[in-house]
Tab-separated table of C-alpha atoms in Angstrom:
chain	number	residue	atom	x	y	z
A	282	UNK	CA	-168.119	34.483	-24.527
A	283	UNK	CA	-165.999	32.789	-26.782
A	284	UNK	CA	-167.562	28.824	-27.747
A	285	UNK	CA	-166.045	25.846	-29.876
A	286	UNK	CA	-166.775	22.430	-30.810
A	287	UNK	CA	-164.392	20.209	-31.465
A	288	UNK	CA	-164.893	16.917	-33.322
A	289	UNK	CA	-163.979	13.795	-34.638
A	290	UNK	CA	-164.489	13.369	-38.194
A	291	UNK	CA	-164.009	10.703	-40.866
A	292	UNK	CA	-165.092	9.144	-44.187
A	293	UNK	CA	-168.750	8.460	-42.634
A	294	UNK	CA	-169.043	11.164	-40.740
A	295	UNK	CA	-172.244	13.104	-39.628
A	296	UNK	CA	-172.152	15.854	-41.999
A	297	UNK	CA	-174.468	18.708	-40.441
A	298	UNK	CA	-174.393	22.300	-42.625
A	299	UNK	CA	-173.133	24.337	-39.738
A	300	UNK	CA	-169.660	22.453	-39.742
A	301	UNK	CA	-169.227	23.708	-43.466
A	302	UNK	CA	-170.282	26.971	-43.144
A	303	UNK	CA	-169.632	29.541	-40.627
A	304	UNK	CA	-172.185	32.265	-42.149
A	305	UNK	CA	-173.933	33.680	-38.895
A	306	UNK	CA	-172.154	31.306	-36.700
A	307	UNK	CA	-171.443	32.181	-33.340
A	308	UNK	CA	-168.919	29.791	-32.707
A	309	UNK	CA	-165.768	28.049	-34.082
A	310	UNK	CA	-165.580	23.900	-35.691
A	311	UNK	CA	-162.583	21.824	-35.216
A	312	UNK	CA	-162.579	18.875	-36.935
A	313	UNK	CA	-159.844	16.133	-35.770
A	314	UNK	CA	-159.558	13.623	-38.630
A	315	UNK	CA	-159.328	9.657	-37.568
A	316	UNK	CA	-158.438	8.795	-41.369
A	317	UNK	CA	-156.276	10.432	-44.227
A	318	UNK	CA	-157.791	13.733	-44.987
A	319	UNK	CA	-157.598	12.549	-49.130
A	320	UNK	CA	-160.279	9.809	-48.295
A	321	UNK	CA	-162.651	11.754	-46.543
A	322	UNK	CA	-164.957	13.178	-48.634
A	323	UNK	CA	-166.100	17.099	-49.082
A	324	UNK	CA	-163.272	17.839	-46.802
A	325	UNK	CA	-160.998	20.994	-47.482
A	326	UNK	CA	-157.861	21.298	-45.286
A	327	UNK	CA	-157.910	25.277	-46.485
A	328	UNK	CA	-161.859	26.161	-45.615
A	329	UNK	CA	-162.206	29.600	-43.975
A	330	UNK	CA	-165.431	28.011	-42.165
A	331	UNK	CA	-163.593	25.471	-40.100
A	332	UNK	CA	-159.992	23.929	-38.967
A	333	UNK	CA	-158.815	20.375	-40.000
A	334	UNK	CA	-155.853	18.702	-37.696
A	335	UNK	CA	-154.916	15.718	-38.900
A	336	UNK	CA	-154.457	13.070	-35.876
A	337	UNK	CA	-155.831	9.597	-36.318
A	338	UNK	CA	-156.726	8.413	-33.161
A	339	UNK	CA	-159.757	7.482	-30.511
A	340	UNK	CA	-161.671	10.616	-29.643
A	341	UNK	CA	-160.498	11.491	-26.168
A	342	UNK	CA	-156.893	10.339	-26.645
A	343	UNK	CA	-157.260	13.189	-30.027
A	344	UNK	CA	-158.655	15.833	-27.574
A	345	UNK	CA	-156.113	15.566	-25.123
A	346	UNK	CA	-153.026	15.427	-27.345
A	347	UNK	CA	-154.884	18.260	-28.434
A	348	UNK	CA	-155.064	20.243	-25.636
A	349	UNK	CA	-152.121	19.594	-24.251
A	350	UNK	CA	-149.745	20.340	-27.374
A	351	UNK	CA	-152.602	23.572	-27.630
A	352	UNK	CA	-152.306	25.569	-24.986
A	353	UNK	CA	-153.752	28.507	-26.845
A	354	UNK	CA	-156.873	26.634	-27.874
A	355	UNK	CA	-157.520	26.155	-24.083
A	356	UNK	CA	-156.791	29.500	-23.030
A	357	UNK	CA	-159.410	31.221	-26.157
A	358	UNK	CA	-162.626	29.755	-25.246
A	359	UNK	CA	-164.879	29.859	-22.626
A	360	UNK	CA	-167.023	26.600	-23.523
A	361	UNK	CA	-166.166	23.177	-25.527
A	362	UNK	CA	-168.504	21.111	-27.535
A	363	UNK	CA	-167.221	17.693	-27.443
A	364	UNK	CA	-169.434	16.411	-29.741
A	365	UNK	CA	-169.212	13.056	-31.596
A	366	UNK	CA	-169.680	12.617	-35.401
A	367	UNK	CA	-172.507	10.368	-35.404
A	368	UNK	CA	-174.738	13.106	-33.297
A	369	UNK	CA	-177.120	15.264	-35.475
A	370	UNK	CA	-177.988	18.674	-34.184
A	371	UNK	CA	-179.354	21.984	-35.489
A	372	UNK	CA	-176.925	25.263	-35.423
A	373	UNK	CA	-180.189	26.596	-33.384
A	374	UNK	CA	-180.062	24.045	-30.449
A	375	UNK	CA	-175.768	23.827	-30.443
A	376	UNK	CA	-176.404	28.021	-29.971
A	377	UNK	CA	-178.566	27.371	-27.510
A	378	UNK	CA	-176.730	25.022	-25.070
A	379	UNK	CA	-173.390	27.136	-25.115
A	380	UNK	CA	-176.130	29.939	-24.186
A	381	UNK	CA	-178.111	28.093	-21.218
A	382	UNK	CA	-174.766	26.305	-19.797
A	383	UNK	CA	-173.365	29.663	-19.156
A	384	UNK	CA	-176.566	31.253	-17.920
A	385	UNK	CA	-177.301	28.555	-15.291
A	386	UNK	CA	-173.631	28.714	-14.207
A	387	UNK	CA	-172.647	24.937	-15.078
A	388	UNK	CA	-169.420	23.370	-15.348
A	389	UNK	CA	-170.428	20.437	-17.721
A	390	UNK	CA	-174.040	20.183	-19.826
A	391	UNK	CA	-175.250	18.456	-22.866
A	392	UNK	CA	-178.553	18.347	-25.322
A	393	UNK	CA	-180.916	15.627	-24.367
A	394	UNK	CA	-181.601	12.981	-26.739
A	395	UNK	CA	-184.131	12.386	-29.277
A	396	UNK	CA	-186.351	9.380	-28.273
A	397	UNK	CA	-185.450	7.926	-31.434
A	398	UNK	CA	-181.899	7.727	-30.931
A	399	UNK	CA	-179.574	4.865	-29.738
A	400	UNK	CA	-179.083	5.473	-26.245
A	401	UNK	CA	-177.209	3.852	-23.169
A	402	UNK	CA	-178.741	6.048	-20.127
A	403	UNK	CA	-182.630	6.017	-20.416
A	404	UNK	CA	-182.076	9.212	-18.336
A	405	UNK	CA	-180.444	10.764	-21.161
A	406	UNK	CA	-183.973	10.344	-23.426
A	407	UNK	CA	-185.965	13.387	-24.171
A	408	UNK	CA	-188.819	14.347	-21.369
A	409	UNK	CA	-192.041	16.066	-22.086
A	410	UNK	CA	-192.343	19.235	-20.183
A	411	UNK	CA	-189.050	19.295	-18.437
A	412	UNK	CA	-186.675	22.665	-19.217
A	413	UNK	CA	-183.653	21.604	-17.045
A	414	UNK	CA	-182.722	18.428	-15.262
A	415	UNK	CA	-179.711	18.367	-12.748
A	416	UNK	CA	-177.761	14.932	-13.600
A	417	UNK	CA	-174.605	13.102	-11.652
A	418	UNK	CA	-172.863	13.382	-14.946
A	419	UNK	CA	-172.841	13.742	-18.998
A	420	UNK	CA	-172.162	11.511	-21.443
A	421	UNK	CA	-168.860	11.299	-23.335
A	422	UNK	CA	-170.682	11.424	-26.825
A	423	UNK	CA	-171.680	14.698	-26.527
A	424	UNK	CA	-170.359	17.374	-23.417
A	425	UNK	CA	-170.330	20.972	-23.107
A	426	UNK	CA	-167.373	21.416	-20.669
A	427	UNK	CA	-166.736	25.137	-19.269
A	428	UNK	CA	-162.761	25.622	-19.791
A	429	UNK	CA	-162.295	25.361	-16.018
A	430	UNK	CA	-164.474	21.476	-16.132
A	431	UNK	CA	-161.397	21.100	-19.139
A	432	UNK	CA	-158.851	21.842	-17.160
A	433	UNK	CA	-159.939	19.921	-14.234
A	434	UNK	CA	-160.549	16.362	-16.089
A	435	UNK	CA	-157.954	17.071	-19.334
A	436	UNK	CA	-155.612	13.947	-17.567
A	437	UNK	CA	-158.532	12.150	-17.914
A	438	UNK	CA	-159.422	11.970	-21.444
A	439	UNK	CA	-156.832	9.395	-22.242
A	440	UNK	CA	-157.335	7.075	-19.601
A	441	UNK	CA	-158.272	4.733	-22.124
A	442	UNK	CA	-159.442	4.622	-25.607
A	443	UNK	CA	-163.308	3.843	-25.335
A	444	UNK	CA	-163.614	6.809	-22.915
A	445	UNK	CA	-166.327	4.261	-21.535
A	446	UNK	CA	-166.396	4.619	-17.677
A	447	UNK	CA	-164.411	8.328	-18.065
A	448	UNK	CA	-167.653	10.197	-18.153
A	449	UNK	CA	-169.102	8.467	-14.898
A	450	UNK	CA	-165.187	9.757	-13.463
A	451	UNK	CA	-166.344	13.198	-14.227
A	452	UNK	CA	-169.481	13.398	-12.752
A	453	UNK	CA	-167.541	12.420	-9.143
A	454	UNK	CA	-164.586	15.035	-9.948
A	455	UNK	CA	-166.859	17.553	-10.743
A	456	UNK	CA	-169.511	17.485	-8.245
A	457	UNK	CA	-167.049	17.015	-5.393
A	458	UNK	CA	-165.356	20.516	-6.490
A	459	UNK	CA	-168.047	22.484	-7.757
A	460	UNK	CA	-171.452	20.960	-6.431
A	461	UNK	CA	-174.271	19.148	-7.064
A	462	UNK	CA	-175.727	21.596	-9.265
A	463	UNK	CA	-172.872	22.086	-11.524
A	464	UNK	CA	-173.809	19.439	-14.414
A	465	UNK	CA	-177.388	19.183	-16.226
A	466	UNK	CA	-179.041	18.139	-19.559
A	467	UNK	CA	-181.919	20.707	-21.063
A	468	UNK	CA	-185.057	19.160	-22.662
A	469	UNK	CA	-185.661	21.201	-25.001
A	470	UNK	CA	-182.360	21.058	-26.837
A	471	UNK	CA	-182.343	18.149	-28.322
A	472	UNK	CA	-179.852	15.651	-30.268
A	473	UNK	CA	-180.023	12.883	-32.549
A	474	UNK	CA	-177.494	9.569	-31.845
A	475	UNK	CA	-177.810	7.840	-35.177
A	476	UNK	CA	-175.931	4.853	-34.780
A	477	UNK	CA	-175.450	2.051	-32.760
A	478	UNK	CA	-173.949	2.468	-29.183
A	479	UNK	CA	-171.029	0.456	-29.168
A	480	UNK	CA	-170.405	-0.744	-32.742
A	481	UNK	CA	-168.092	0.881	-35.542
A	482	UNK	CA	-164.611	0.784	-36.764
A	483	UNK	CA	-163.036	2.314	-34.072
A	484	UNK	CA	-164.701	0.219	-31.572
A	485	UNK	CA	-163.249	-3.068	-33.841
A	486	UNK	CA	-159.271	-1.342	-33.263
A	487	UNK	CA	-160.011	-1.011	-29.249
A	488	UNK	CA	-157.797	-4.533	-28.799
A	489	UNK	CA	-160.239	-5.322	-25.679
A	490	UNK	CA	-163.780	-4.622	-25.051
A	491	UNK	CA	-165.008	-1.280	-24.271
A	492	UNK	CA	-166.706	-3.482	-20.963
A	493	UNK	CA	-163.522	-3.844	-19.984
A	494	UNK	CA	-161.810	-0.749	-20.581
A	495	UNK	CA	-164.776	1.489	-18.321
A	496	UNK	CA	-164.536	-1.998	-15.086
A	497	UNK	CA	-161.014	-0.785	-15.163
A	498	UNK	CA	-162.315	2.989	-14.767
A	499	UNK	CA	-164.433	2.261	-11.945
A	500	UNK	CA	-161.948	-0.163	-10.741
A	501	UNK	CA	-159.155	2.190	-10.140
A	502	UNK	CA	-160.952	5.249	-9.464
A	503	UNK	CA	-163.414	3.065	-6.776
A	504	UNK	CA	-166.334	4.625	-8.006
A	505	UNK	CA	-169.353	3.555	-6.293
A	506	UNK	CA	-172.011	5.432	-8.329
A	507	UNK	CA	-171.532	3.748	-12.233
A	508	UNK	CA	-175.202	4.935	-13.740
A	509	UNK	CA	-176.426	8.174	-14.860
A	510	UNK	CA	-179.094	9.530	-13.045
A	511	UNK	CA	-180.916	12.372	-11.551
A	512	UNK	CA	-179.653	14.106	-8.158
A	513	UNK	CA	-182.213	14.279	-5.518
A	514	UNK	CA	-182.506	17.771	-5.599
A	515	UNK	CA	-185.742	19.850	-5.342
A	516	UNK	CA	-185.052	21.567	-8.705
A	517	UNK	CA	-185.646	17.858	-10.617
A	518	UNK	CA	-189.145	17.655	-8.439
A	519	UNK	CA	-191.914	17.304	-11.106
A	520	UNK	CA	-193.263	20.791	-10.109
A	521	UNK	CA	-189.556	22.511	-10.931
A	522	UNK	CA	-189.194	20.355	-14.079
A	523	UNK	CA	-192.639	21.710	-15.686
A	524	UNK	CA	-191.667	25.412	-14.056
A	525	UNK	CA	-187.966	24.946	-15.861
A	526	UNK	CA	-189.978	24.350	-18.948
A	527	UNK	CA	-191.986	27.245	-19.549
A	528	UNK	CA	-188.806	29.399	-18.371
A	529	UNK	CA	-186.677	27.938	-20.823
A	530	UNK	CA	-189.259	28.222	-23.517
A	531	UNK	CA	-189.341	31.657	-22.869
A	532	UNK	CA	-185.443	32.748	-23.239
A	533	UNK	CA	-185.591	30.432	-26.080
A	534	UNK	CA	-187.379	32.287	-28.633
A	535	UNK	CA	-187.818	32.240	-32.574
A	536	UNK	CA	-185.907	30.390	-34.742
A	537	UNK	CA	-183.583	29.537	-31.141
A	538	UNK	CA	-186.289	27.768	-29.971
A	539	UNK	CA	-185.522	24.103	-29.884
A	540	UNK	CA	-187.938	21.824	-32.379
């Protein structure tokens, strides 16, 4: 099983020690730059530990020029870490969700958050006792797609340039191909957001508001469900959630073992 993550990166950047070195690393970093490499600090375009494109644009629209121009890239790995620059998270817990989303068989996944991060989906905050949860969709900040979820929703990613409203898109695509147990967050692999939802730089060069750009999403794409949420499904009964919790704890083990 071959895993990457791929992500944004600029002069304020997140800077977490896995991205800068690859020393018992079980996975490859690709950073795509949204300012000149020579005013981003710490940053060398040579570094054996990771690979620098320079690209300058919104996150999504980056990924899919990417990908597109890339075949290769696509065709190497088995999972993607779309993860954004503003998320903090331990080498221990980004090993651990490439390692659980292909054990449970899902097509898209992601870490839950802290319950001290900024958050838009309340679902999304960390719960006590809960291993798995089976969700309608992720969040763009911070996926695991499998290559074939990538290949399904790449036209997607540059739908706009928030990616607001995209994410909600993917939970209908995917579920309607690959069922209702196909996407899920884990609680004990947990994130940090540590900024604002919503505010930055990026978010000031948008030219409308990111309201706007996900209406038009659900607009088009006449989606009725535009929340996050849990699936009705007997696996996210209380019972399963504590039972997914112990199970979880035990395949996660040692210095794996999400803090």
């Amino acid at each position: 099983m071959r895993n990457i993550v791929i992500m944004p990166f600029g002069r304020s950047s997140r800077r977490s020690e896995w991205i800068f070195n690859s020393y018992d690393r079980p996975f490859d970093v690709l950073l795509l730059t949204y300012h000149p490499p020579a005013e981003i600090k710490d940053l060398n375009l040579d570094s054996t530990h990771y690979r620098v494109l320079n690209l300058q644009d919104f996150k999504w629209v980056m990924i899919h020029k990417l990908l597109v121009q890339n075949q290769d890239i696509l065709n190497r790995y088995d999972y993607f870490f779309f993860v954004d620059d503003d998320i903090e998270i331990s080498l221990a817990n980004v090993e651990n969700l490439f390692l659980l989303t292909n054990k449970y068989n899902l097509v898209m996944s992601q870490p839950v958050l802290s319950r001290d991060s900024y958050k838009s989906w309340r679902v999304l905050r960390k719960k006590f006792v809960s291993g798995i949860r089976y969700l309608s969709t992720v969040e763009l900040m911070c996926p695991v797609m499998s290559r074939v979820a990538v290949e399904e929703l790449l036209p997607t990613f540059n739908l706009n340039k928030s990616g607001w409203g995209i994410d909600i898109l993917w939970g209908d695509l995917i579920r309607r191909k690959f069922g209702e147990k196909s996407i899920a967050v884990f609680d004990l692999i947990v994130a940090r957001h540590a900024k604002p939802v919503g505010q930055g730089e990026l978010y000031e060069k948008l030219g409308k508001s990111a309201f706007d750009e996900r209406d038009e999403i659900f607009q088009k794409y006449q989606l009725k469900d535009t929340t996050i949420f849990e699936l009705p499904l007997s696996e996210n009964t209380l019972v399963n959630k504590v039972r997914s919790y112990f199970k979880l704890r035990n395949q996660l083990t040692g210095t794996q073992r999400s803090k």
